[in-house]
Short mmCIF file of C-alpha atoms and ligand atoms in Angstrom, two decimals:
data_model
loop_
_atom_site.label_atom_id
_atom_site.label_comp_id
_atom_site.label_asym_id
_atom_site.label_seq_id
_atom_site.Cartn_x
_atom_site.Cartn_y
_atom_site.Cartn_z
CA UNK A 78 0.00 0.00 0.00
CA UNK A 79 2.45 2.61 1.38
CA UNK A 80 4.68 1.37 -1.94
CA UNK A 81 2.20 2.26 -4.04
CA UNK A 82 1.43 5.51 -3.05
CA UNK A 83 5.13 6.70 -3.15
CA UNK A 84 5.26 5.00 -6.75
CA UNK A 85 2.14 6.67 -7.54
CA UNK A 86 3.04 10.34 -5.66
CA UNK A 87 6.56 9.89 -7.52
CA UNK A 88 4.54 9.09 -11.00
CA UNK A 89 2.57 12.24 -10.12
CA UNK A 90 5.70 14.67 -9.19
CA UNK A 91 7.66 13.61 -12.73
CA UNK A 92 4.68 14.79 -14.09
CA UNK A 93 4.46 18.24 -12.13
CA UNK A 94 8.39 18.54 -13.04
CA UNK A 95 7.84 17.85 -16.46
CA UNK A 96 5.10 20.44 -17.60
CA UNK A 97 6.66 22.98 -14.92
CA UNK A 98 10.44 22.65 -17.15
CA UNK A 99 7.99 22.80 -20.42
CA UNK A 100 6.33 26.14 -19.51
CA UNK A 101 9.34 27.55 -17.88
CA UNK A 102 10.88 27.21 -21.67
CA UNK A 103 8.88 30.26 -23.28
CA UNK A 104 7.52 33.18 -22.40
CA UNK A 105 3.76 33.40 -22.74
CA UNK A 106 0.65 35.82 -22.80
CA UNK A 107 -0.50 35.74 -19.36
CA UNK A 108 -3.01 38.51 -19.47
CA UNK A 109 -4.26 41.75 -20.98
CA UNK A 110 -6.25 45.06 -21.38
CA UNK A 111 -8.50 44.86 -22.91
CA UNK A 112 -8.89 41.34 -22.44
CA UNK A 113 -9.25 38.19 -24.72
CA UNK A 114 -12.65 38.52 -26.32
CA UNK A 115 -13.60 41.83 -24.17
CA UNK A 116 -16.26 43.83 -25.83
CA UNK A 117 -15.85 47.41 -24.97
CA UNK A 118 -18.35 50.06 -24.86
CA UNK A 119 -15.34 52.60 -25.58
CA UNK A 120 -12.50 52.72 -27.37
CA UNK A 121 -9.41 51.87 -24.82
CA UNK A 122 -6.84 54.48 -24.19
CA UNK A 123 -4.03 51.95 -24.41
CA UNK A 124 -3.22 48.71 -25.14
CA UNK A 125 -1.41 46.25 -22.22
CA UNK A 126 -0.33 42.63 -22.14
CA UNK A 127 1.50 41.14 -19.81
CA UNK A 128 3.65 37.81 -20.06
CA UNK A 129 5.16 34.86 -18.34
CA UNK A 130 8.49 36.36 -17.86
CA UNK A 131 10.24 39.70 -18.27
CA UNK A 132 9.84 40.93 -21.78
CA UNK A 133 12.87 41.55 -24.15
CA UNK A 134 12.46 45.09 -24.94
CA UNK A 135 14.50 45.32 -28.55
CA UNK A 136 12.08 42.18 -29.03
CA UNK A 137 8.79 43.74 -28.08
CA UNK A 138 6.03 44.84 -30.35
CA UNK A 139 2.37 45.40 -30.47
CA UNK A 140 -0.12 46.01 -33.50
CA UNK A 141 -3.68 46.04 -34.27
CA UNK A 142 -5.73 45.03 -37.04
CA UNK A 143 -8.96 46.73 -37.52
CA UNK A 144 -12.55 46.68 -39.51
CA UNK A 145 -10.62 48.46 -41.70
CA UNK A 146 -6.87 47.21 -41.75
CA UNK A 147 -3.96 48.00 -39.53
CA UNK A 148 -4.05 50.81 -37.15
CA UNK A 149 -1.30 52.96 -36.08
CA UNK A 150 -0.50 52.70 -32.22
CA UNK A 151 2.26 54.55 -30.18
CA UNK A 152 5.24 52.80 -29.52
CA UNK A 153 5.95 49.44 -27.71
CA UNK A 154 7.14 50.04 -24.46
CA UNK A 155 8.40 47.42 -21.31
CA UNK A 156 6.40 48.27 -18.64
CA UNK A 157 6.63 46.92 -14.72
CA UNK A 158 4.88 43.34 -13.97
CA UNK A 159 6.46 41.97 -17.17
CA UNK A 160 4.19 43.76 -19.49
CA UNK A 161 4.28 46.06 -22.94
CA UNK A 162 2.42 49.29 -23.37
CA UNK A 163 1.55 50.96 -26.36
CA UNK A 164 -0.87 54.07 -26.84
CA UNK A 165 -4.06 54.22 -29.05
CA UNK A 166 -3.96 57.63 -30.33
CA UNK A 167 -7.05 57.32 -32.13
CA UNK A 168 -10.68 56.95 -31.00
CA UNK A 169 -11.47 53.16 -32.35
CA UNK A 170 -15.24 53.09 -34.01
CA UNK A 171 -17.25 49.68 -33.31
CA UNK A 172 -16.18 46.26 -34.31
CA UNK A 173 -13.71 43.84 -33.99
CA UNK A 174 -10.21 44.36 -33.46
CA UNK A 175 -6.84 41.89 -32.97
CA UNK A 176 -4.12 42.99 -30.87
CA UNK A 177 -1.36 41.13 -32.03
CA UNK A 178 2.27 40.78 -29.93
CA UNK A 179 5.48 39.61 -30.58
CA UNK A 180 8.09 39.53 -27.84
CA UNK A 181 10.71 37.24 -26.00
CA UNK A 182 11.53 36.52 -22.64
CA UNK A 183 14.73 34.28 -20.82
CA UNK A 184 15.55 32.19 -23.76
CA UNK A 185 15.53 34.98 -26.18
CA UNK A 186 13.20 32.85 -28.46
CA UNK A 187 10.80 35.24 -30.35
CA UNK A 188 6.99 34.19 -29.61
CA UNK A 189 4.27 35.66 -31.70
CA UNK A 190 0.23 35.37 -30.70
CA UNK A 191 -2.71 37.81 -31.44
CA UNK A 192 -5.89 38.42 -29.09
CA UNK A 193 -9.45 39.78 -29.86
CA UNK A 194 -11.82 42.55 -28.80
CA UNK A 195 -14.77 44.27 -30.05
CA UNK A 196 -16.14 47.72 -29.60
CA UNK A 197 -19.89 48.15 -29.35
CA UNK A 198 -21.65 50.14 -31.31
CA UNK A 199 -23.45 52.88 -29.14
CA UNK A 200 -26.84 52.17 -28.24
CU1 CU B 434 12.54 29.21 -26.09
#
């Protein structure tokens, strides 16, 4: 019985070690603002995602794809709490929208992923 469990409990910890060592090896969205999926009832001042590890500044980059194609955004920034900033200068109309980010963390390996939100039309 008591072998078991320790066979089992050491079964479970490889486990543990093994998808700890896997998500240790890239950096990863973690969260944002505005969120995954969010739909807004106004356009957001700024955009803000934050990762899994410290972000690699030269490495860093945000964009957004609109109803109408790509629109322009400030700069990408490193910001504290392993996140990246970047201004919306202009007031977004509704629909949907895809924040997309590039950046890399310890390893130096470039990640890419893009997220979605929507802005309401006004009632
Ligand atoms: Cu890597």
């Amino acid at each position: 019985m008591t072998r078991i469990r320790l066979r089992m409990f050491a079964a479970t910890l490889a486990l543990v070690l093994i998808a700890a060592v896997t998500v240790a090896a890239h950096m990863a969205y973690s969260k944002s603002v505005p969120g995954k999926d969010a739909a807004l009832a106004e356009s957001p001042a700024q955009l803000r995602v934050w990762f899994t590890q410290d972000p690699e500044p030269a490495l860093s980059q945000l964009s957004l794809d609109g109803p109408n194609g790509e629109v322009a955004i400030g700069k990408t920034t490193v910001s504290e709490e392993r996140s990246v900033v970047a201004e919306v200068p202009s007031t977004l109309g509704p629909g949907s929208y895809t924040v997309k980010w590039r950046s890399a963390g310890d390893d130096g390996h470039v990640q890419r992923g893009d997220f979605a939100f929507t802005i309401r039309a006004a009632d």
